[in-house]
Amino acid sequence: MHTFDKSNYAQSNYAHNGASGASNSGCESSKESSRSSTPVLDTDRTDRLRDKMRRRTESGDHWFSLEFFPPRTASGAVNLISRFDRMGSGGPLFIDVTWHPAGDPGSDKETSSMMIASTAVNYCGLESILHLTCCNQTKEKITGYLSKAKRLGLKNIMALRGDPMGADWEEEEAGFNYATDLVKHIRCEFDDYFDICVAGYPTGHPEAESYDEDLRHLKEKVDAGADFIITQLFFRADTFLKFVRDCRAIGITCPILPGIFPIQGYQSLRQLVKLSKLEVPEEIMQVIEPIKDNDAAIRNYGIEQAVGMCRVLLESGEVPGLHFYTLNREVATMEVLRQLGLWIEDPRRTLPWAVSAHPKRKVEDVRPIFWASRPKSYIYRTQDWDDFPNGRWGNSSSPAFGELNDYYLFYLKSKSSKDALLKMWGEELTSEQSVYEVFTSYITAQPNVAGHKVMCLPWNDDPLAPETNLLKDELDKVNRRGVLTINSQPSINGKPSSDPIVGWGPPGGYVFQKAYLEFFTSSENVTALLKVLKKYEPRVNYHIVNVHGQNTTNAHDMQPNAVTWGIFPGREIVQPTVVDPVSFLYWKDEAFALWIEQWAKLYEDESPSRMIIKYIHDNYFLVNLVDNDFPLDNCLWQVIDDMFELLDNPPEEQPAEQTAEQPNDEQSDKEQPGK
Amino acid sequence: MHTFDKSNYAQSNYAHNGASGASNSGCESSKESSRSSTPVLDTDRTDRLRDKMRRRTESGDHWFSLEFFPPRTASGAVNLISRFDRMGSGGPLFIDVTWHPAGDPGSDKETSSMMIASTAVNYCGLESILHLTCCNQTKEKITGYLSKAKRLGLKNIMALRGDPMGADWEEEEAGFNYATDLVKHIRCEFDDYFDICVAGYPTGHPEAESYDEDLRHLKEKVDAGADFIITQLFFRADTFLKFVRDCRAIGITCPILPGIFPIQGYQSLRQLVKLSKLEVPEEIMQVIEPIKDNDAAIRNYGIEQAVGMCRVLLESGEVPGLHFYTLNREVATMEVLRQLGLWIEDPRRTLPWAVSAHPKRKVEDVRPIFWASRPKSYIYRTQDWDDFPNGRWGNSSSPAFGELNDYYLFYLKSKSSKDALLKMWGEELTSEQSVYEVFTSYITAQPNVAGHKVMCLPWNDDPLAPETNLLKDELDKVNRRGVLTINSQPSINGKPSSDPIVGWGPPGGYVFQKAYLEFFTSSENVTALLKVLKKYEPRVNYHIVNVHGQNTTNAHDMQPNAVTWGIFPGREIVQPTVVDPVSFLYWKDEAFALWIEQWAKLYEDESPSRMIIKYIHDNYFLVNLVDNDFPLDNCLWQVIDDMFELLDNPPEEQPAEQTAEQPNDEQSDKEQPGK
């Protein structure tokens, strides 16, 4: 919804929340080999992972990547997805999700490896690698997993043997005995579809006969078709650098990425060491042992140790990117990356909204503005589309949006618990006014009557940026009076594409926006608004609809209105956001349903609180306004002010025969803000 | 090529010449019934003629239309097409072309009714009605004509009986005896494809038994499926108004358009009266007889008489539009229309280029800039395309351009004779410099060395607008030194779409352009230019190619660069002009060929003049430059200045071992005009 920048104009949600899941870290333009049917915005979007690695290796642009494991619980899944969004904003080249054979990893459970990786790709826009272990698995089972991964849009597999399920493991004739078998199987069954990663052991695999023997195994895996190597963790830069030299010496030429493990606590270190059969160097143990009960001290040491080691690695020239074992935690890894200068504080955005990483959506370059704060829901509701509107919206064959009845899906769930929501939105509502106050608290970032800050609303799961400024005053004022705003963007007339606040797309361009405002409001307000809007023809376009689909507009029924666009050197015009009349009616269903699904259902059946929300749901209208005159000051606040003015000072009723001569029309003509 | 406006920035050809063939007269937006795959720019483009009439009748927006007859000679055809362009610019709703049974009217001859009407539609962008007479024709023949008309993009037929070929005409059993038969036949064979017009006789058909009998015939024609009526000429407004009343009385409800004949001379009046068996009213004969030898006086009277009558007609409220019998002349009709205020001096342009009226091209909304001054050639070379790039250029399946070997086609021919061309371009060329002087004369509108004004060049058949201004000085200067400019447009940063000079598209919008410059120049110049252009990366995109296809560019191989675009209320972005790298190589063939086909071939084989043109053709490069930074001042003149500067003051040769340290690079860095 609304966020604000530090300067004097408002920042749309599109600029901030929309970008939170984007994984775009490079914006180099490079030539493509085929005629493109859509403006080439970012080669990263069309390249596969190994090509991105190659390009960044060639340009010396170091990258980082992040490893996560699947959560144990459903709420853990919600948290992990929200962590993906936060860590994704720092610009990892990819993430990977480990395979937990004991956790039904290929299932549709929200905690499965498959689902977590798929969510990262589809809903968080992260290039992702799914781990896959092959021991104790039939070929059919493995092929099934791979087919499913492919169907879900996954493009990269980390091929592992995995740990045998018992001590008495023996080679199986018909199954997979080594990761090499899995690599061969993937190439055999899926040709070149997947990028394949394999594991390297800088100190040799614990079960290998020797370091050299293990290197030969690694060579076999690469020769079987692996594209790159990620190593097991290690504690000394020299260990890795020697390993790389040894790999190169026997003819392994693919990228070798060091696995970095920032020590985060004494217990986790011990556990990891036990599992991986690694030895922690004496000099590290000497530091850690004395502070083993001081978590903060150990973490600080771990950060320092990792930063030092990473610096040596990067300076060696042998390391194009660093791979982090995050243990699903954020702080230590982010701090290491910040100190190394690899964390992208303000990532360049390819487009004003979060780009999905699903291969099918590579050409997607335009979306309706309505889902600005609910990009995951938009992706979900359009997941079955065969084609994505490339170029103009109208080029799509206009497939229907999917129903959104699946509010329970973990990647669409609110991050807040029912208790937290009740505290924010009111344990008990007494009137429509108390709903207005919730909106106002959200807008102003002031505590509500019960003293709780309102950090989210059903239409926006993220808090407002805390800046106070002119627009915030306007929003405060209008929400207080029942203009319940859920989306807005300011007008922008040609800001550089490199603008840190509103910029997007490749450098050297200019970005533009038409001002947009979307809100719920009562039918009384709508009646006044419609009168006022006559004065703003044709400058302001509106769509006004209630839950029953009663729809009023002064816009073309079918013609989208471009509200965000960019002009770039050597390219066609890019228009990534539109107000599309057809989509608005699908969005309407969702926007109204959120009143019930997310808010009313917090309360008992038949309770007054629930009835109040239900009343709003049944009677209010959803309104969107576009100010087409983007070079002028946004007139939409004036429209709302005029509406309040009309409500406060309704024209006196005139006898019917005098109506034609009454002067009110003339007066309002004088106020006309036309161009 | 270049034309200039009166203000301080240059006006591109796109703005003037490009619009010369456009027939757009109304820009109202109205709702459409189906989802559009392309921005709806102008309902006129998608409506059929009867719908345009209905809309304009409803809105009270009077129109005019123009009747022409096919020329007798090939040069007459060239002249008529050029008259279509001039008269089309005044905004007729349609033109019609008469059917000359004796002139092989359905053939492919350049003088045939079919070819003239087809050219008007396809190459002049005029909504056109083809007359068709049916007497003495078999049904097969008529069906053949109609099929051909449909194939050529004609959508409207004036269904006439025509004059019998002899005095002893009798009804034929199997053929067509009356226009009604033809109307029925068209509806029967072509369903609702054609809009059908029929003739009305305000004083009754000369062969009809009675006025009432004739009215009944007219009712039959309308009932058979005619959409509207155009009347025979008449001399008194009352005659027409009574006729309309009588038509309405018997149930004829379709539009009835009065045929206006401005008297243009004594002989033509007598001849027409004889043919049409009309009586000229006494009051008119009394005025004309005394001045019958004074053509100017008669024409002035004719204008006055027509204006007076038209005023009465329009004021009656019964007349939505006026139809003019032009006799293929311009002056009188244009003057009448001007006095009536119906002639559109500065027609609103739907797009920056001339829109073709062929139904297949209705969705066309983007073209490469290269053919800006040769729109007919562009239409010709793309006539076989099944699809027109709708939305983005890249959406087209990129069909190949047709070869342009048909320079003899009358609608592609120069309006000037060989003699006139030789006078303008030089009876004898002595050096490349004499070619530069031709270009300079064209640019400056000053006579050449032989004292003749250069009104056209092979790449542009229209003279430059005569304004003198800053840009003209620049063009003068660069052409003098062998930068032979053939196309340019200034940068525009958001002028209102209603701007009389650069505006296009519906009202309330804003138009933009990137500066563009295209020229031929020598390989020495190109070498210097390429050095200079390094300083302008990535601000300036260039494509440089010679006749052999040797091609240098800093742009994406396949990605078009939008150089003209518009933002309108309630619509998607419109980007009607692009610099498309693929099309440029097709344009290159044509642009180089014009040196030979239009210029070199004026001279004897092996003559020095021919050799000079041939040398330029063989050795020069065609260069295009785009300044991507449209909000800043156009830097392309600075690029050319820098090139001359480098040619005039080449950096001193340095011994090879000092090259790395020589300071020239640093100096030129300082001059860098980057953003």
PDB file of C-alpha atoms in Angstrom, chain A residues 163-362:
ATOM      1  CA  ASP A 163      23.393 -40.425   3.646  1.00  0.00           C
ATOM      2  CA  PRO A 164      22.552 -44.125   3.668  1.00  0.00           C
ATOM      3  CA  MET A 165      19.633 -44.972   5.920  1.00  0.00           C
ATOM      4  CA  GLY A 166      21.616 -47.368   8.046  1.00  0.00           C
ATOM      5  CA  ALA A 167      25.075 -48.520   8.828  1.00  0.00           C
ATOM      6  CA  ASP A 168      24.850 -51.562   6.609  1.00  0.00           C
ATOM      7  CA  TRP A 169      24.469 -49.693   3.346  1.00  0.00           C
ATOM      8  CA  GLU A 170      25.586 -51.560   0.297  1.00  0.00           C
ATOM      9  CA  GLU A 171      25.758 -50.708  -3.348  1.00  0.00           C
ATOM     10  CA  GLU A 172      22.562 -51.504  -5.156  1.00  0.00           C
ATOM     11  CA  GLU A 173      22.637 -52.954  -8.606  1.00  0.00           C
ATOM     12  CA  ALA A 174      19.625 -51.158 -10.054  1.00  0.00           C
ATOM     13  CA  GLY A 175      19.618 -48.003  -7.929  1.00  0.00           C
ATOM     14  CA  PHE A 176      21.852 -45.018  -7.441  1.00  0.00           C
ATOM     15  CA  ASN A 177      25.047 -45.580  -5.566  1.00  0.00           C
ATOM     16  CA  TYR A 178      26.813 -42.292  -6.180  1.00  0.00           C
ATOM     17  CA  ALA A 179      25.925 -38.727  -7.053  1.00  0.00           C
ATOM     18  CA  THR A 180      27.561 -39.434 -10.424  1.00  0.00           C
ATOM     19  CA  ASP A 181      24.745 -41.869 -11.165  1.00  0.00           C
ATOM     20  CA  LEU A 182      22.215 -39.182 -10.376  1.00  0.00           C
ATOM     21  CA  VAL A 183      23.951 -36.626 -12.604  1.00  0.00           C
ATOM     22  CA  LYS A 184      23.976 -39.142 -15.461  1.00  0.00           C
ATOM     23  CA  HIS A 185      20.351 -39.972 -14.846  1.00  0.00           C
ATOM     24  CA  ILE A 186      19.301 -36.315 -14.948  1.00  0.00           C
ATOM     25  CA  ARG A 187      21.173 -35.735 -18.191  1.00  0.00           C
ATOM     26  CA  CYS A 188      19.819 -38.929 -19.646  1.00  0.00           C
ATOM     27  CA  GLU A 189      16.198 -38.287 -18.743  1.00  0.00           C
ATOM     28  CA  PHE A 190      16.030 -34.493 -18.955  1.00  0.00           C
ATOM     29  CA  ASP A 191      18.796 -33.698 -21.407  1.00  0.00           C
ATOM     30  CA  ASP A 192      20.015 -30.148 -20.806  1.00  0.00           C
ATOM     31  CA  TYR A 193      16.914 -28.842 -19.047  1.00  0.00           C
ATOM     32  CA  PHE A 194      18.403 -28.615 -15.560  1.00  0.00           C
ATOM     33  CA  ASP A 195      21.537 -26.862 -14.437  1.00  0.00           C
ATOM     34  CA  ILE A 196      23.290 -29.356 -12.192  1.00  0.00           C
ATOM     35  CA  CYS A 197      25.389 -28.612  -9.159  1.00  0.00           C
ATOM     36  CA  VAL A 198      27.481 -31.168  -7.293  1.00  0.00           C
ATOM     37  CA  ALA A 199      29.208 -31.112  -3.917  1.00  0.00           C
ATOM     38  CA  GLY A 200      32.933 -30.769  -3.452  1.00  0.00           C
ATOM     39  CA  TYR A 201      34.859 -31.722  -0.295  1.00  0.00           C
ATOM     40  CA  PRO A 202      37.878 -29.474   0.288  1.00  0.00           C
ATOM     41  CA  THR A 203      39.240 -31.894   2.826  1.00  0.00           C
ATOM     42  CA  GLY A 204      37.965 -34.965   1.031  1.00  0.00           C
ATOM     43  CA  HIS A 205      34.705 -36.817   1.590  1.00  0.00           C
ATOM     44  CA  PRO A 206      34.740 -38.456   5.004  1.00  0.00           C
ATOM     45  CA  GLU A 207      33.969 -41.842   3.415  1.00  0.00           C
ATOM     46  CA  ALA A 208      36.402 -41.515   0.569  1.00  0.00           C
ATOM     47  CA  GLU A 209      39.446 -43.711   0.506  1.00  0.00           C
ATOM     48  CA  SER A 210      41.668 -40.710   0.072  1.00  0.00           C
ATOM     49  CA  TYR A 211      41.647 -37.019  -0.867  1.00  0.00           C
ATOM     50  CA  ASP A 212      42.881 -37.899  -4.334  1.00  0.00           C
ATOM     51  CA  GLU A 213      40.308 -40.629  -4.728  1.00  0.00           C
ATOM     52  CA  ASP A 214      37.641 -38.104  -3.767  1.00  0.00           C
ATOM     53  CA  LEU A 215      38.955 -35.579  -6.309  1.00  0.00           C
ATOM     54  CA  ARG A 216      38.654 -38.264  -8.986  1.00  0.00           C
ATOM     55  CA  HIS A 217      35.045 -38.869  -7.938  1.00  0.00           C
ATOM     56  CA  LEU A 218      34.410 -35.152  -8.263  1.00  0.00           C
ATOM     57  CA  LYS A 219      35.922 -35.175 -11.741  1.00  0.00           C
ATOM     58  CA  GLU A 220      33.577 -38.022 -12.651  1.00  0.00           C
ATOM     59  CA  LYS A 221      30.565 -36.035 -11.445  1.00  0.00           C
ATOM     60  CA  VAL A 222      31.586 -33.038 -13.504  1.00  0.00           C
ATOM     61  CA  ASP A 223      32.313 -35.185 -16.542  1.00  0.00           C
ATOM     62  CA  ALA A 224      28.886 -36.764 -16.149  1.00  0.00           C
ATOM     63  CA  GLY A 225      27.339 -33.362 -16.770  1.00  0.00           C
ATOM     64  CA  ALA A 226      27.517 -31.162 -13.670  1.00  0.00           C
ATOM     65  CA  ASP A 227      27.731 -27.440 -14.349  1.00  0.00           C
ATOM     66  CA  PHE A 228      29.343 -26.206 -11.163  1.00  0.00           C
ATOM     67  CA  ILE A 229      30.510 -27.248  -7.707  1.00  0.00           C
ATOM     68  CA  ILE A 230      29.616 -25.991  -4.243  1.00  0.00           C
ATOM     69  CA  THR A 231      31.937 -27.123  -1.518  1.00  0.00           C
ATOM     70  CA  GLN A 232      31.340 -28.425   1.939  1.00  0.00           C
ATOM     71  CA  LEU A 233      32.194 -25.882   4.610  1.00  0.00           C
ATOM     72  CA  PHE A 234      35.789 -25.350   5.717  1.00  0.00           C
ATOM     73  CA  PHE A 235      37.541 -23.081   8.174  1.00  0.00           C
ATOM     74  CA  ARG A 236      40.662 -21.901   6.408  1.00  0.00           C
ATOM     75  CA  ALA A 237      40.889 -20.090   3.075  1.00  0.00           C
ATOM     76  CA  ASP A 238      43.999 -22.102   2.229  1.00  0.00           C
ATOM     77  CA  THR A 239      42.031 -25.330   2.451  1.00  0.00           C
ATOM     78  CA  PHE A 240      39.701 -24.128  -0.279  1.00  0.00           C
ATOM     79  CA  LEU A 241      42.352 -22.548  -2.463  1.00  0.00           C
ATOM     80  CA  LYS A 242      44.463 -25.724  -2.419  1.00  0.00           C
ATOM     81  CA  PHE A 243      41.330 -27.704  -3.283  1.00  0.00           C
ATOM     82  CA  VAL A 244      40.648 -25.457  -6.282  1.00  0.00           C
ATOM     83  CA  ARG A 245      44.235 -25.825  -7.465  1.00  0.00           C
ATOM     84  CA  ASP A 246      43.987 -29.598  -7.146  1.00  0.00           C
ATOM     85  CA  CYS A 247      40.682 -29.629  -9.032  1.00  0.00           C
ATOM     86  CA  ARG A 248      42.101 -27.534 -11.842  1.00  0.00           C
ATOM     87  CA  ALA A 249      45.167 -29.761 -11.952  1.00  0.00           C
ATOM     88  CA  ILE A 250      43.064 -32.821 -12.781  1.00  0.00           C
ATOM     89  CA  GLY A 251      41.041 -30.956 -15.387  1.00  0.00           C
ATOM     90  CA  ILE A 252      37.970 -29.706 -13.519  1.00  0.00           C
ATOM     91  CA  THR A 253      37.239 -26.380 -15.195  1.00  0.00           C
ATOM     92  CA  CYS A 254      33.716 -25.478 -14.010  1.00  0.00           C
ATOM     93  CA  PRO A 255      32.997 -22.861 -11.310  1.00  0.00           C
ATOM     94  CA  ILE A 256      33.836 -23.985  -7.766  1.00  0.00           C
ATOM     95  CA  LEU A 257      31.977 -22.051  -5.098  1.00  0.00           C
ATOM     96  CA  PRO A 258      33.236 -22.075  -1.520  1.00  0.00           C
ATOM     97  CA  GLY A 259      30.676 -22.985   1.129  1.00  0.00           C
ATOM     98  CA  ILE A 260      30.932 -20.411   3.913  1.00  0.00           C
ATOM     99  CA  PHE A 261      29.709 -21.191   7.412  1.00  0.00           C
ATOM    100  CA  PRO A 262      29.702 -18.212   9.754  1.00  0.00           C
ATOM    101  CA  ILE A 263      29.957 -19.720  13.213  1.00  0.00           C
ATOM    102  CA  GLN A 264      26.765 -18.718  15.000  1.00  0.00           C
ATOM    103  CA  GLY A 265      26.878 -20.600  18.261  1.00  0.00           C
ATOM    104  CA  TYR A 266      28.764 -23.247  20.136  1.00  0.00           C
ATOM    105  CA  GLN A 267      26.123 -25.961  19.959  1.00  0.00           C
ATOM    106  CA  SER A 268      25.368 -25.533  16.291  1.00  0.00           C
ATOM    107  CA  LEU A 269      29.054 -25.682  15.500  1.00  0.00           C
ATOM    108  CA  ARG A 270      29.506 -28.882  17.467  1.00  0.00           C
ATOM    109  CA  GLN A 271      26.517 -30.469  15.836  1.00  0.00           C
ATOM    110  CA  LEU A 272      27.594 -29.515  12.359  1.00  0.00           C
ATOM    111  CA  VAL A 273      31.103 -30.731  12.911  1.00  0.00           C
ATOM    112  CA  LYS A 274      29.784 -34.032  14.164  1.00  0.00           C
ATOM    113  CA  LEU A 275      27.522 -34.496  11.151  1.00  0.00           C
ATOM    114  CA  SER A 276      30.071 -33.432   8.593  1.00  0.00           C
ATOM    115  CA  LYS A 277      32.975 -35.152  10.303  1.00  0.00           C
ATOM    116  CA  LEU A 278      35.038 -32.011   9.941  1.00  0.00           C
ATOM    117  CA  GLU A 279      37.736 -30.899  12.269  1.00  0.00           C
ATOM    118  CA  VAL A 280      37.594 -27.416  13.660  1.00  0.00           C
ATOM    119  CA  PRO A 281      41.059 -25.919  13.589  1.00  0.00           C
ATOM    120  CA  GLU A 282      42.791 -25.532  16.894  1.00  0.00           C
ATOM    121  CA  GLU A 283      43.094 -21.727  16.594  1.00  0.00           C
ATOM    122  CA  ILE A 284      39.317 -21.407  16.271  1.00  0.00           C
ATOM    123  CA  MET A 285      38.546 -23.769  19.140  1.00  0.00           C
ATOM    124  CA  GLN A 286      40.922 -21.793  21.315  1.00  0.00           C
ATOM    125  CA  VAL A 287      38.907 -18.653  20.736  1.00  0.00           C
ATOM    126  CA  ILE A 288      35.536 -20.278  21.076  1.00  0.00           C
ATOM    127  CA  GLU A 289      35.934 -22.529  24.080  1.00  0.00           C
ATOM    128  CA  PRO A 290      36.397 -19.684  26.575  1.00  0.00           C
ATOM    129  CA  ILE A 291      33.249 -17.866  25.330  1.00  0.00           C
ATOM    130  CA  LYS A 292      31.112 -20.907  24.660  1.00  0.00           C
ATOM    131  CA  ASP A 293      28.267 -19.672  26.856  1.00  0.00           C
ATOM    132  CA  ASN A 294      28.218 -16.208  25.336  1.00  0.00           C
ATOM    133  CA  ASP A 295      26.180 -16.526  22.115  1.00  0.00           C
ATOM    134  CA  ALA A 296      26.654 -12.925  21.078  1.00  0.00           C
ATOM    135  CA  ALA A 297      30.402 -13.124  21.501  1.00  0.00           C
ATOM    136  CA  ILE A 298      30.602 -16.332  19.475  1.00  0.00           C
ATOM    137  CA  ARG A 299      28.478 -14.882  16.728  1.00  0.00           C
ATOM    138  CA  ASN A 300      30.608 -11.766  16.577  1.00  0.00           C
ATOM    139  CA  TYR A 301      33.695 -13.913  16.343  1.00  0.00           C
ATOM    140  CA  GLY A 302      32.039 -16.030  13.669  1.00  0.00           C
ATOM    141  CA  ILE A 303      31.287 -12.951  11.606  1.00  0.00           C
ATOM    142  CA  GLU A 304      34.802 -11.646  11.959  1.00  0.00           C
ATOM    143  CA  GLN A 305      36.307 -15.030  11.115  1.00  0.00           C
ATOM    144  CA  ALA A 306      34.070 -15.466   8.054  1.00  0.00           C
ATOM    145  CA  VAL A 307      34.697 -11.944   6.763  1.00  0.00           C
ATOM    146  CA  GLY A 308      38.441 -12.425   7.058  1.00  0.00           C
ATOM    147  CA  MET A 309      38.351 -15.754   5.267  1.00  0.00           C
ATOM    148  CA  CYS A 310      36.023 -14.453   2.523  1.00  0.00           C
ATOM    149  CA  ARG A 311      38.288 -11.484   1.885  1.00  0.00           C
ATOM    150  CA  VAL A 312      41.226 -13.809   1.299  1.00  0.00           C
ATOM    151  CA  LEU A 313      39.097 -15.962  -0.989  1.00  0.00           C
ATOM    152  CA  LEU A 314      37.804 -13.065  -3.067  1.00  0.00           C
ATOM    153  CA  GLU A 315      41.228 -11.483  -3.344  1.00  0.00           C
ATOM    154  CA  SER A 316      42.718 -14.748  -4.552  1.00  0.00           C
ATOM    155  CA  GLY A 317      40.976 -14.275  -7.886  1.00  0.00           C
ATOM    156  CA  GLU A 318      39.886 -17.918  -7.764  1.00  0.00           C
ATOM    157  CA  VAL A 319      36.460 -17.247  -6.300  1.00  0.00           C
ATOM    158  CA  PRO A 320      33.687 -15.703  -8.398  1.00  0.00           C
ATOM    159  CA  GLY A 321      31.017 -16.073  -5.697  1.00  0.00           C
ATOM    160  CA  LEU A 322      30.474 -17.144  -2.095  1.00  0.00           C
ATOM    161  CA  HIS A 323      27.916 -19.683  -0.919  1.00  0.00           C
ATOM    162  CA  PHE A 324      26.552 -19.262   2.617  1.00  0.00           C
ATOM    163  CA  TYR A 325      25.216 -21.951   4.915  1.00  0.00           C
ATOM    164  CA  THR A 326      22.649 -19.750   6.661  1.00  0.00           C
ATOM    165  CA  LEU A 327      21.077 -22.393   8.948  1.00  0.00           C
ATOM    166  CA  ASN A 328      17.902 -20.410   8.154  1.00  0.00           C
ATOM    167  CA  ARG A 329      19.173 -17.458  10.132  1.00  0.00           C
ATOM    168  CA  GLU A 330      19.636 -13.967   8.822  1.00  0.00           C
ATOM    169  CA  VAL A 331      21.784 -11.839  11.042  1.00  0.00           C
ATOM    170  CA  ALA A 332      25.266 -13.335  10.792  1.00  0.00           C
ATOM    171  CA  THR A 333      25.180 -13.947   7.024  1.00  0.00           C
ATOM    172  CA  MET A 334      23.769 -10.506   6.285  1.00  0.00           C
ATOM    173  CA  GLU A 335      26.412  -8.904   8.471  1.00  0.00           C
ATOM    174  CA  VAL A 336      29.227 -10.800   6.741  1.00  0.00           C
ATOM    175  CA  LEU A 337      27.818  -9.812   3.347  1.00  0.00           C
ATOM    176  CA  ARG A 338      27.459  -6.192   4.401  1.00  0.00           C
ATOM    177  CA  GLN A 339      31.035  -6.066   5.596  1.00  0.00           C
ATOM    178  CA  LEU A 340      32.176  -7.593   2.339  1.00  0.00           C
ATOM    179  CA  GLY A 341      30.141  -5.055   0.368  1.00  0.00           C
ATOM    180  CA  LEU A 342      28.218  -7.831  -1.379  1.00  0.00           C
ATOM    181  CA  TRP A 343      24.832  -7.139   0.219  1.00  0.00           C
ATOM    182  CA  ILE A 344      22.867  -4.860  -2.100  1.00  0.00           C
ATOM    183  CA  GLU A 345      21.199  -2.341   0.175  1.00  0.00           C
ATOM    184  CA  ASP A 346      19.182  -0.748  -2.566  1.00  0.00           C
ATOM    185  CA  PRO A 347      18.964  -3.258  -5.353  1.00  0.00           C
ATOM    186  CA  ARG A 348      18.199  -1.963  -8.821  1.00  0.00           C
ATOM    187  CA  ARG A 349      14.776  -3.117  -9.805  1.00  0.00           C
ATOM    188  CA  THR A 350      14.271  -4.581 -13.246  1.00  0.00           C
ATOM    189  CA  LEU A 351      10.615  -3.626 -13.154  1.00  0.00           C
ATOM    190  CA  PRO A 352       8.524  -1.815 -10.569  1.00  0.00           C
ATOM    191  CA  TRP A 353       7.128  -5.089  -9.298  1.00  0.00           C
ATOM    192  CA  ALA A 354       8.625  -8.358  -8.051  1.00  0.00           C
ATOM    193  CA  VAL A 355       9.560 -10.530 -10.975  1.00  0.00           C
ATOM    194  CA  SER A 356       8.772 -14.237 -10.651  1.00  0.00           C
ATOM    195  CA  ALA A 357      11.626 -16.627 -11.416  1.00  0.00           C
ATOM    196  CA  HIS A 358       9.399 -19.210 -13.109  1.00  0.00           C
ATOM    197  CA  PRO A 359      10.682 -19.823 -16.650  1.00  0.00           C
ATOM    198  CA  LYS A 360       7.157 -19.452 -18.037  1.00  0.00           C
ATOM    199  CA  ARG A 361       6.978 -15.918 -16.699  1.00  0.00           C
ATOM    200  CA  LYS A 362      10.262 -14.772 -18.177  1.00  0.00           C
TER     201      LYS A 362
END
